[in-house]
Short mmCIF file of C-alpha atoms in Angstrom, two decimals:
data_model
loop_
_atom_site.label_atom_id
_atom_site.label_comp_id
_atom_site.label_asym_id
_atom_site.label_seq_id
_atom_site.Cartn_x
_atom_site.Cartn_y
_atom_site.Cartn_z
CA MET A 1 -5.72 -9.64 29.21
CA LYS A 2 -7.59 -6.96 31.13
CA ARG A 3 -6.72 -3.28 31.59
CA THR A 4 -8.53 -0.36 33.18
CA VAL A 5 -9.52 2.66 31.14
CA GLN A 6 -7.00 4.76 33.06
CA ASP A 7 -4.21 2.25 32.34
CA ILE A 8 -4.97 2.42 28.63
CA ALA A 9 -5.12 6.21 28.66
CA ASP A 10 -1.74 6.38 30.40
CA MET A 11 -0.23 4.07 27.79
CA LEU A 12 -1.69 6.12 24.91
CA GLY A 13 -0.97 9.52 26.41
CA GLY A 14 -4.70 10.27 26.45
CA THR A 15 -7.14 11.91 28.83
CA VAL A 16 -10.01 10.06 30.51
CA ILE A 17 -13.52 11.48 30.59
CA GLY A 18 -15.86 9.39 32.73
CA ASP A 19 -15.12 6.22 34.69
CA GLY A 20 -11.40 5.46 34.56
CA THR A 21 -11.82 2.27 36.63
CA ARG A 22 -13.89 0.47 34.01
CA THR A 23 -12.28 -2.80 32.87
CA VAL A 24 -11.45 -3.34 29.19
CA THR A 25 -10.86 -6.85 27.84
CA ALA A 26 -10.27 -6.26 24.11
CA PRO A 27 -10.61 -3.89 21.14
CA ALA A 28 -13.66 -4.54 18.95
CA PRO A 29 -15.52 -3.27 15.84
CA PHE A 30 -17.77 -0.28 16.47
CA GLU A 31 -20.98 -2.10 15.50
CA ASP A 32 -20.33 -5.39 17.33
CA ALA A 33 -18.67 -4.36 20.58
CA LYS A 34 -19.65 -5.43 24.07
CA GLU A 35 -19.67 -3.48 27.32
CA ASP A 36 -16.18 -4.59 28.36
CA GLN A 37 -14.60 -3.74 24.99
CA VAL A 38 -13.12 -0.60 23.45
CA VAL A 39 -13.80 0.98 20.03
CA PHE A 40 -12.69 4.15 18.29
CA ALA A 41 -14.71 7.04 16.88
CA GLY A 42 -12.34 8.77 14.49
CA ASP A 43 -14.58 11.48 13.07
CA ALA A 44 -17.81 13.43 13.57
CA SER A 45 -19.99 10.77 11.94
CA TYR A 46 -18.99 8.23 14.59
CA LEU A 47 -19.13 10.72 17.45
CA LYS A 48 -22.80 11.27 16.63
CA ARG A 49 -23.43 7.52 16.87
CA LEU A 50 -21.88 6.72 20.24
CA SER A 51 -25.23 5.48 21.54
CA GLU A 52 -25.25 2.82 18.79
CA THR A 53 -22.16 0.96 20.01
CA GLY A 54 -22.32 -1.50 22.87
CA ALA A 55 -18.75 -0.70 23.91
CA GLY A 56 -18.27 0.84 27.32
CA THR A 57 -15.06 2.62 26.28
CA VAL A 58 -14.43 4.77 23.20
CA LEU A 59 -11.31 6.44 21.82
CA VAL A 60 -12.26 9.91 20.60
CA PRO A 61 -10.45 12.97 19.18
CA GLU A 62 -12.53 15.35 21.31
CA ALA A 63 -15.22 15.31 23.98
CA PRO A 64 -18.56 14.76 22.20
CA GLY A 65 -20.90 15.85 25.01
CA ASP A 66 -22.99 13.88 27.50
CA THR A 67 -22.57 10.11 27.32
CA ASP A 68 -22.48 7.18 29.70
CA LYS A 69 -19.35 5.83 27.96
CA SER A 70 -15.84 6.05 29.33
CA LEU A 71 -13.96 8.22 26.84
CA ILE A 72 -10.25 8.40 26.15
CA VAL A 73 -9.35 11.57 24.25
CA VAL A 74 -6.34 11.06 21.96
CA ALA A 75 -4.97 12.97 18.97
CA ASN A 76 -5.41 10.09 16.50
CA PRO A 77 -8.02 7.52 17.59
CA ARG A 78 -7.36 5.18 14.65
CA VAL A 79 -3.64 4.88 15.37
CA ALA A 80 -4.34 4.60 19.10
CA PHE A 81 -6.74 1.74 18.35
CA ILE A 82 -4.04 -0.05 16.34
CA ARG A 83 -1.67 0.29 19.29
CA LEU A 84 -4.33 -1.31 21.50
CA MET A 85 -4.74 -4.18 19.05
CA GLU A 86 -1.01 -4.76 19.24
CA LEU A 87 -1.17 -4.63 23.05
CA PHE A 88 -4.03 -7.11 23.43
CA ALA A 89 -2.84 -9.49 20.68
CA PRO A 90 0.96 -9.30 20.65
CA GLY A 91 2.85 -11.26 18.01
CA ARG A 92 4.47 -14.44 19.24
CA GLU A 93 8.21 -14.80 19.45
CA VAL A 94 9.96 -16.74 16.71
CA ALA A 95 11.29 -20.09 17.87
CA HIS A 96 14.02 -21.62 15.72
CA LYS A 97 12.24 -24.28 13.70
CA VAL A 98 13.24 -25.54 10.26
CA SER A 99 10.86 -28.07 8.70
CA PRO A 100 12.51 -31.32 7.61
CA GLN A 101 10.56 -30.90 4.38
CA ALA A 102 12.38 -27.63 3.61
CA PHE A 103 15.50 -27.54 1.43
CA ILE A 104 18.39 -25.51 2.82
CA GLY A 105 21.33 -24.85 0.48
CA GLU A 106 25.01 -24.53 1.28
CA GLN A 107 26.55 -21.64 3.21
CA VAL A 108 23.15 -20.40 4.46
CA THR A 109 23.54 -18.20 7.55
CA PHE A 110 21.03 -17.46 10.30
CA GLY A 111 21.33 -14.29 12.38
CA GLY A 112 19.22 -15.89 15.10
CA PRO A 113 16.07 -17.99 15.47
CA VAL A 114 14.05 -18.40 12.24
CA GLU A 115 11.01 -20.42 11.20
CA ILE A 116 11.05 -22.17 7.82
CA GLY A 117 7.97 -24.09 6.69
CA PRO A 118 7.62 -27.26 4.65
CA GLY A 119 8.38 -27.05 0.96
CA ALA A 120 10.43 -23.87 1.30
CA VAL A 121 13.66 -23.68 -0.70
CA ILE A 122 16.56 -21.57 0.56
CA GLY A 123 19.36 -21.29 -2.00
CA ASP A 124 23.09 -21.23 -1.51
CA ASN A 125 24.77 -18.30 0.25
CA VAL A 126 21.48 -16.84 1.51
CA SER A 127 21.57 -14.75 4.67
CA LEU A 128 18.53 -14.75 6.98
CA GLY A 129 18.28 -12.28 9.85
CA THR A 130 16.92 -13.13 13.26
CA GLY A 131 13.18 -13.60 13.59
CA CYS A 132 12.47 -14.37 9.93
CA ARG A 133 9.31 -16.34 9.17
CA ILE A 134 9.43 -18.28 5.91
CA PHE A 135 6.05 -19.85 5.12
CA PRO A 136 5.49 -23.07 3.12
CA GLY A 137 6.41 -23.04 -0.55
CA VAL A 138 8.62 -19.93 -0.41
CA VAL A 139 11.68 -19.82 -2.66
CA VAL A 140 14.65 -17.65 -1.72
CA GLU A 141 17.24 -17.89 -4.47
CA GLU A 142 21.02 -17.86 -4.07
CA ASP A 143 22.87 -14.86 -2.65
CA ALA A 144 19.71 -13.12 -1.39
CA ARG A 145 19.94 -11.23 1.91
CA LEU A 146 17.03 -10.88 4.33
CA GLY A 147 17.12 -8.58 7.37
CA ASP A 148 15.65 -9.15 10.82
CA GLY A 149 11.96 -9.89 11.30
CA VAL A 150 11.16 -10.54 7.63
CA THR A 151 7.91 -12.42 6.91
CA LEU A 152 7.46 -14.20 3.57
CA LYS A 153 3.98 -15.69 3.18
CA SER A 154 3.30 -18.85 1.20
CA ASN A 155 4.63 -19.17 -2.36
CA VAL A 156 6.63 -15.94 -2.37
CA THR A 157 9.72 -15.93 -4.57
CA ILE A 158 12.79 -13.82 -3.81
CA GLY A 159 15.16 -13.72 -6.78
CA HIS A 160 18.88 -14.23 -6.64
CA GLY A 161 20.92 -11.43 -5.11
CA CYS A 162 17.92 -9.40 -3.93
CA ILE A 163 18.11 -7.52 -0.63
CA LEU A 164 15.32 -7.14 1.93
CA GLY A 165 15.63 -4.88 4.96
CA ASN A 166 14.24 -5.34 8.45
CA ARG A 167 10.57 -6.09 9.20
CA VAL A 168 9.63 -6.51 5.56
CA VAL A 169 6.35 -8.37 4.98
CA ILE A 170 5.57 -9.93 1.60
CA HIS A 171 2.20 -11.59 1.03
CA SER A 172 1.43 -14.78 -0.84
CA GLY A 173 2.30 -15.24 -4.47
CA SER A 174 4.46 -12.16 -4.92
CA VAL A 175 7.62 -12.36 -7.00
CA ILE A 176 10.54 -10.11 -6.12
CA GLY A 177 13.34 -10.03 -8.68
CA SER A 178 11.72 -11.39 -11.82
CA ASP A 179 13.33 -10.23 -15.08
CA GLY A 180 12.13 -6.90 -16.39
CA TYR A 181 10.28 -6.68 -19.71
CA GLY A 182 13.09 -5.80 -22.08
CA PHE A 183 13.54 -6.93 -25.68
CA ALA A 184 15.45 -5.29 -28.53
CA PRO A 185 14.19 -5.63 -32.12
CA GLU A 186 16.46 -7.74 -34.29
CA GLY A 187 15.08 -8.06 -37.79
CA THR A 188 11.61 -9.53 -37.47
CA SER A 189 12.25 -10.95 -33.99
CA TYR A 190 13.35 -9.69 -30.58
CA ARG A 191 16.49 -10.32 -28.54
CA LYS A 192 16.10 -10.48 -24.77
CA ILE A 193 17.93 -7.78 -22.81
CA PRO A 194 19.78 -9.36 -19.85
CA HIS A 195 18.70 -8.13 -16.43
CA THR A 196 21.73 -8.32 -14.18
CA GLY A 197 20.60 -5.95 -11.40
CA ILE A 198 18.67 -6.61 -8.20
CA VAL A 199 15.65 -5.51 -6.21
CA GLN A 200 16.34 -3.71 -2.93
CA ILE A 201 13.49 -3.38 -0.44
CA ASP A 202 14.21 -1.23 2.61
CA ASP A 203 12.94 -1.47 6.20
CA ASP A 204 9.24 -1.62 7.18
CA VAL A 205 7.91 -2.22 3.67
CA GLU A 206 4.78 -4.33 3.20
CA ILE A 207 4.11 -5.89 -0.21
CA GLY A 208 0.63 -7.20 -1.00
CA ALA A 209 -0.31 -10.50 -2.60
CA LEU A 210 0.54 -11.27 -6.23
CA ASN A 211 2.87 -8.32 -6.74
CA ALA A 212 5.60 -8.45 -9.38
CA ILE A 213 8.65 -6.30 -8.72
CA ASP A 214 11.20 -6.66 -11.51
CA ARG A 215 14.95 -6.67 -11.05
CA ALA A 216 16.95 -3.88 -12.66
CA THR A 217 18.57 -4.17 -16.05
CA ALA A 218 21.67 -3.02 -14.16
CA GLY A 219 21.88 -1.50 -10.70
CA ARG A 220 18.69 -1.83 -8.63
CA THR A 221 14.95 -1.49 -8.52
CA TRP A 222 14.52 0.26 -5.18
CA ILE A 223 11.50 0.19 -2.85
CA LYS A 224 12.34 2.59 -0.05
CA ARG A 225 11.46 2.57 3.64
CA GLY A 226 7.83 2.39 4.70
CA VAL A 227 6.27 1.74 1.28
CA LYS A 228 2.97 -0.19 1.38
CA THR A 229 1.55 -1.90 -1.69
CA ASP A 230 -1.85 -3.46 -2.24
CA ASN A 231 -2.49 -6.67 -4.17
CA LEU A 232 -1.76 -7.01 -7.90
CA VAL A 233 0.82 -4.23 -8.20
CA HIS A 234 3.55 -4.26 -10.84
CA VAL A 235 6.80 -2.32 -10.48
CA ALA A 236 9.08 -2.53 -13.52
CA HIS A 237 12.86 -2.58 -13.81
CA ASN A 238 14.95 0.26 -12.34
CA VAL A 239 11.96 2.00 -10.76
CA GLU A 240 12.52 3.86 -7.48
CA VAL A 241 9.59 4.25 -5.07
CA GLY A 242 10.10 6.82 -2.32
CA GLU A 243 9.55 6.50 1.41
CA ASP A 244 6.05 6.02 2.89
CA THR A 245 4.43 5.85 -0.54
CA LEU A 246 1.18 3.91 -1.06
CA LEU A 247 0.54 1.83 -4.19
CA VAL A 248 -3.08 0.70 -4.36
CA ALA A 249 -4.41 -2.36 -6.21
CA GLN A 250 -3.50 -2.85 -9.88
CA VAL A 251 -1.09 0.07 -10.05
CA GLY A 252 1.54 -0.34 -12.75
CA ILE A 253 4.79 1.64 -12.94
CA ALA A 254 6.86 1.38 -16.13
CA GLY A 255 10.62 1.14 -16.21
CA SER A 256 13.09 3.72 -14.89
CA THR A 257 10.42 5.96 -13.36
CA THR A 258 11.05 7.56 -9.98
CA VAL A 259 8.25 8.08 -7.48
CA GLY A 260 8.80 10.53 -4.62
CA ASN A 261 8.11 10.30 -0.90
CA HIS A 262 4.59 10.21 0.60
CA VAL A 263 2.94 9.65 -2.79
CA ILE A 264 -0.44 7.94 -3.23
CA LEU A 265 -1.05 6.07 -6.48
CA ALA A 266 -4.73 5.07 -6.40
CA GLY A 267 -6.17 1.88 -7.85
CA LYS A 268 -5.42 1.03 -11.50
CA ALA A 269 -3.23 4.11 -11.97
CA GLY A 270 -0.75 3.58 -14.78
CA ILE A 271 2.58 5.42 -14.77
CA SER A 272 4.68 5.71 -17.93
CA GLY A 273 8.40 5.03 -17.97
CA HIS A 274 11.32 7.43 -17.54
CA ILE A 275 9.30 10.13 -15.73
CA HIS A 276 9.25 11.50 -12.18
CA ILE A 277 6.34 11.74 -9.73
CA GLY A 278 7.05 14.42 -7.11
CA ASP A 279 6.80 14.19 -3.35
CA ASN A 280 3.35 14.31 -1.69
CA THR A 281 1.57 13.81 -5.01
CA ILE A 282 -1.78 12.03 -5.37
CA VAL A 283 -2.62 10.22 -8.61
CA GLY A 284 -6.32 9.38 -8.87
CA PRO A 285 -7.84 5.98 -9.66
CA ASP A 286 -7.57 4.70 -13.23
CA ALA A 287 -5.39 7.66 -14.19
CA GLY A 288 -2.78 7.47 -16.90
CA VAL A 289 0.33 9.55 -16.19
CA VAL A 290 2.41 10.14 -19.32
CA LYS A 291 4.66 13.00 -18.19
CA SER A 292 6.37 14.07 -14.98
CA VAL A 293 4.28 15.48 -12.12
CA GLY A 294 5.58 18.08 -9.66
CA ASP A 295 5.56 18.00 -5.88
CA GLY A 296 2.23 18.19 -4.09
CA GLU A 297 0.02 17.90 -7.17
CA VAL A 298 -3.29 16.03 -7.39
CA VAL A 299 -3.97 14.60 -10.85
CA SER A 300 -6.69 12.45 -12.42
CA GLY A 301 -7.78 11.16 -15.80
CA THR A 302 -6.01 9.94 -18.94
CA PRO A 303 -3.83 11.66 -19.85
CA ALA A 304 -3.47 12.85 -16.27
CA MET A 305 -4.38 16.48 -15.62
CA PRO A 306 -5.02 18.62 -12.52
CA HIS A 307 -7.85 17.05 -10.57
CA LYS A 308 -10.04 20.17 -10.55
CA LEU A 309 -9.82 20.43 -14.33
CA TRP A 310 -10.69 16.75 -14.64
CA LEU A 311 -13.77 17.30 -12.46
CA ARG A 312 -14.91 20.13 -14.74
CA LEU A 313 -14.44 17.93 -17.80
CA MET A 314 -16.38 15.09 -16.21
CA GLY A 315 -19.18 17.55 -15.46
CA LEU A 316 -19.31 18.52 -19.13
CA MET A 317 -19.36 14.97 -20.47
CA PRO A 318 -23.12 14.32 -20.00
CA LYS A 319 -23.84 17.63 -21.76
CA LEU A 320 -21.85 16.82 -24.90
CA PRO A 321 -24.76 15.27 -26.89
CA ASP A 322 -26.88 18.41 -26.36
CA LEU A 323 -23.93 20.62 -27.23
CA LYS A 324 -23.38 18.61 -30.41
CA ARG A 325 -26.99 19.05 -31.44
CA THR A 326 -26.79 22.79 -30.76
CA VAL A 327 -23.64 23.12 -32.86
CA ASP A 328 -25.27 21.16 -35.70
CA ARG A 329 -28.28 23.50 -35.69
CA LEU A 330 -26.06 26.57 -35.65
CA GLU A 331 -23.98 25.24 -38.54
CA LYS A 332 -27.13 24.70 -40.59
CA ARG A 333 -28.37 28.24 -39.84
CA VAL A 334 -25.02 29.74 -40.79
CA ALA A 335 -25.04 27.71 -44.00
CA ARG A 336 -28.54 28.99 -44.90
CA LEU A 337 -27.59 32.58 -44.17
CA GLU A 338 -24.46 32.30 -46.29
CA SER A 339 -26.44 30.79 -49.18
CA GLU A 340 -28.93 33.75 -49.09
CA ASP A 341 -26.15 36.32 -49.51
#
């Protein structure tokens, strides 16, 4: 596929600076691009390095000054670059193809063409929307419902009765609808608490590899529209995760906690159960949140505290040995003075 710089600018709603007739054959990484390729420079550090890229065309947020490159000025170069990647490498259409090595249960319905790979197991009364891609080794248990355009990578498990919306992507090894961790003490042993609820995942959610999202004790564990999770994330029973929230690697959320919209939980953050994380909140890496957090807050540390306070405490940490020695000396002086009285 080839496009002129002006064609690309028109598609992106951008403005051309330089030669609009230059031909572009593909997007490329900034450091490895060739003359007929396009890259993006999303911030000042890249704008200063335009001479270092071999690309003839660059997406920029503003005009950087004299350059021999063809520039396309757009509001968000990174997103514009993603749109170009989608343009030059469009996804292929799903052709209805069910492997003879797949097992398809009774009363399974297809909303349109689907692809089901070898070794996949589709249980009874499952509903698959049009354009679903089910990779090898996937298990979709009975009574589950999948919307249109769902992609389940190899060895994903969807538990019985769970609901997936449209364009959901779940990466390899993730388990949706495992039992929550619930046991009641009974003498010296523990009795398992039945988990009769489901997991509901709304439209345009992407779940990373090796996630575990537990079904509700009753009702639902709910992952709302636009949520994106990294690898190795655990979401416990009856948790609600709000729209467009990001869960980074090794995040763990304990049962019955609600997480608001547009939240970022950074890597290894641990969230206690039965609390609320407000909208537009950022929880720093390795933080431990033990009580509810309001809207728009930025917290770090364990137990989690306002980020600026945590920075001050971290600045004091290296000084603590000297402070301890100073306090010891002062205590000895006070003791001597008191003994002389």
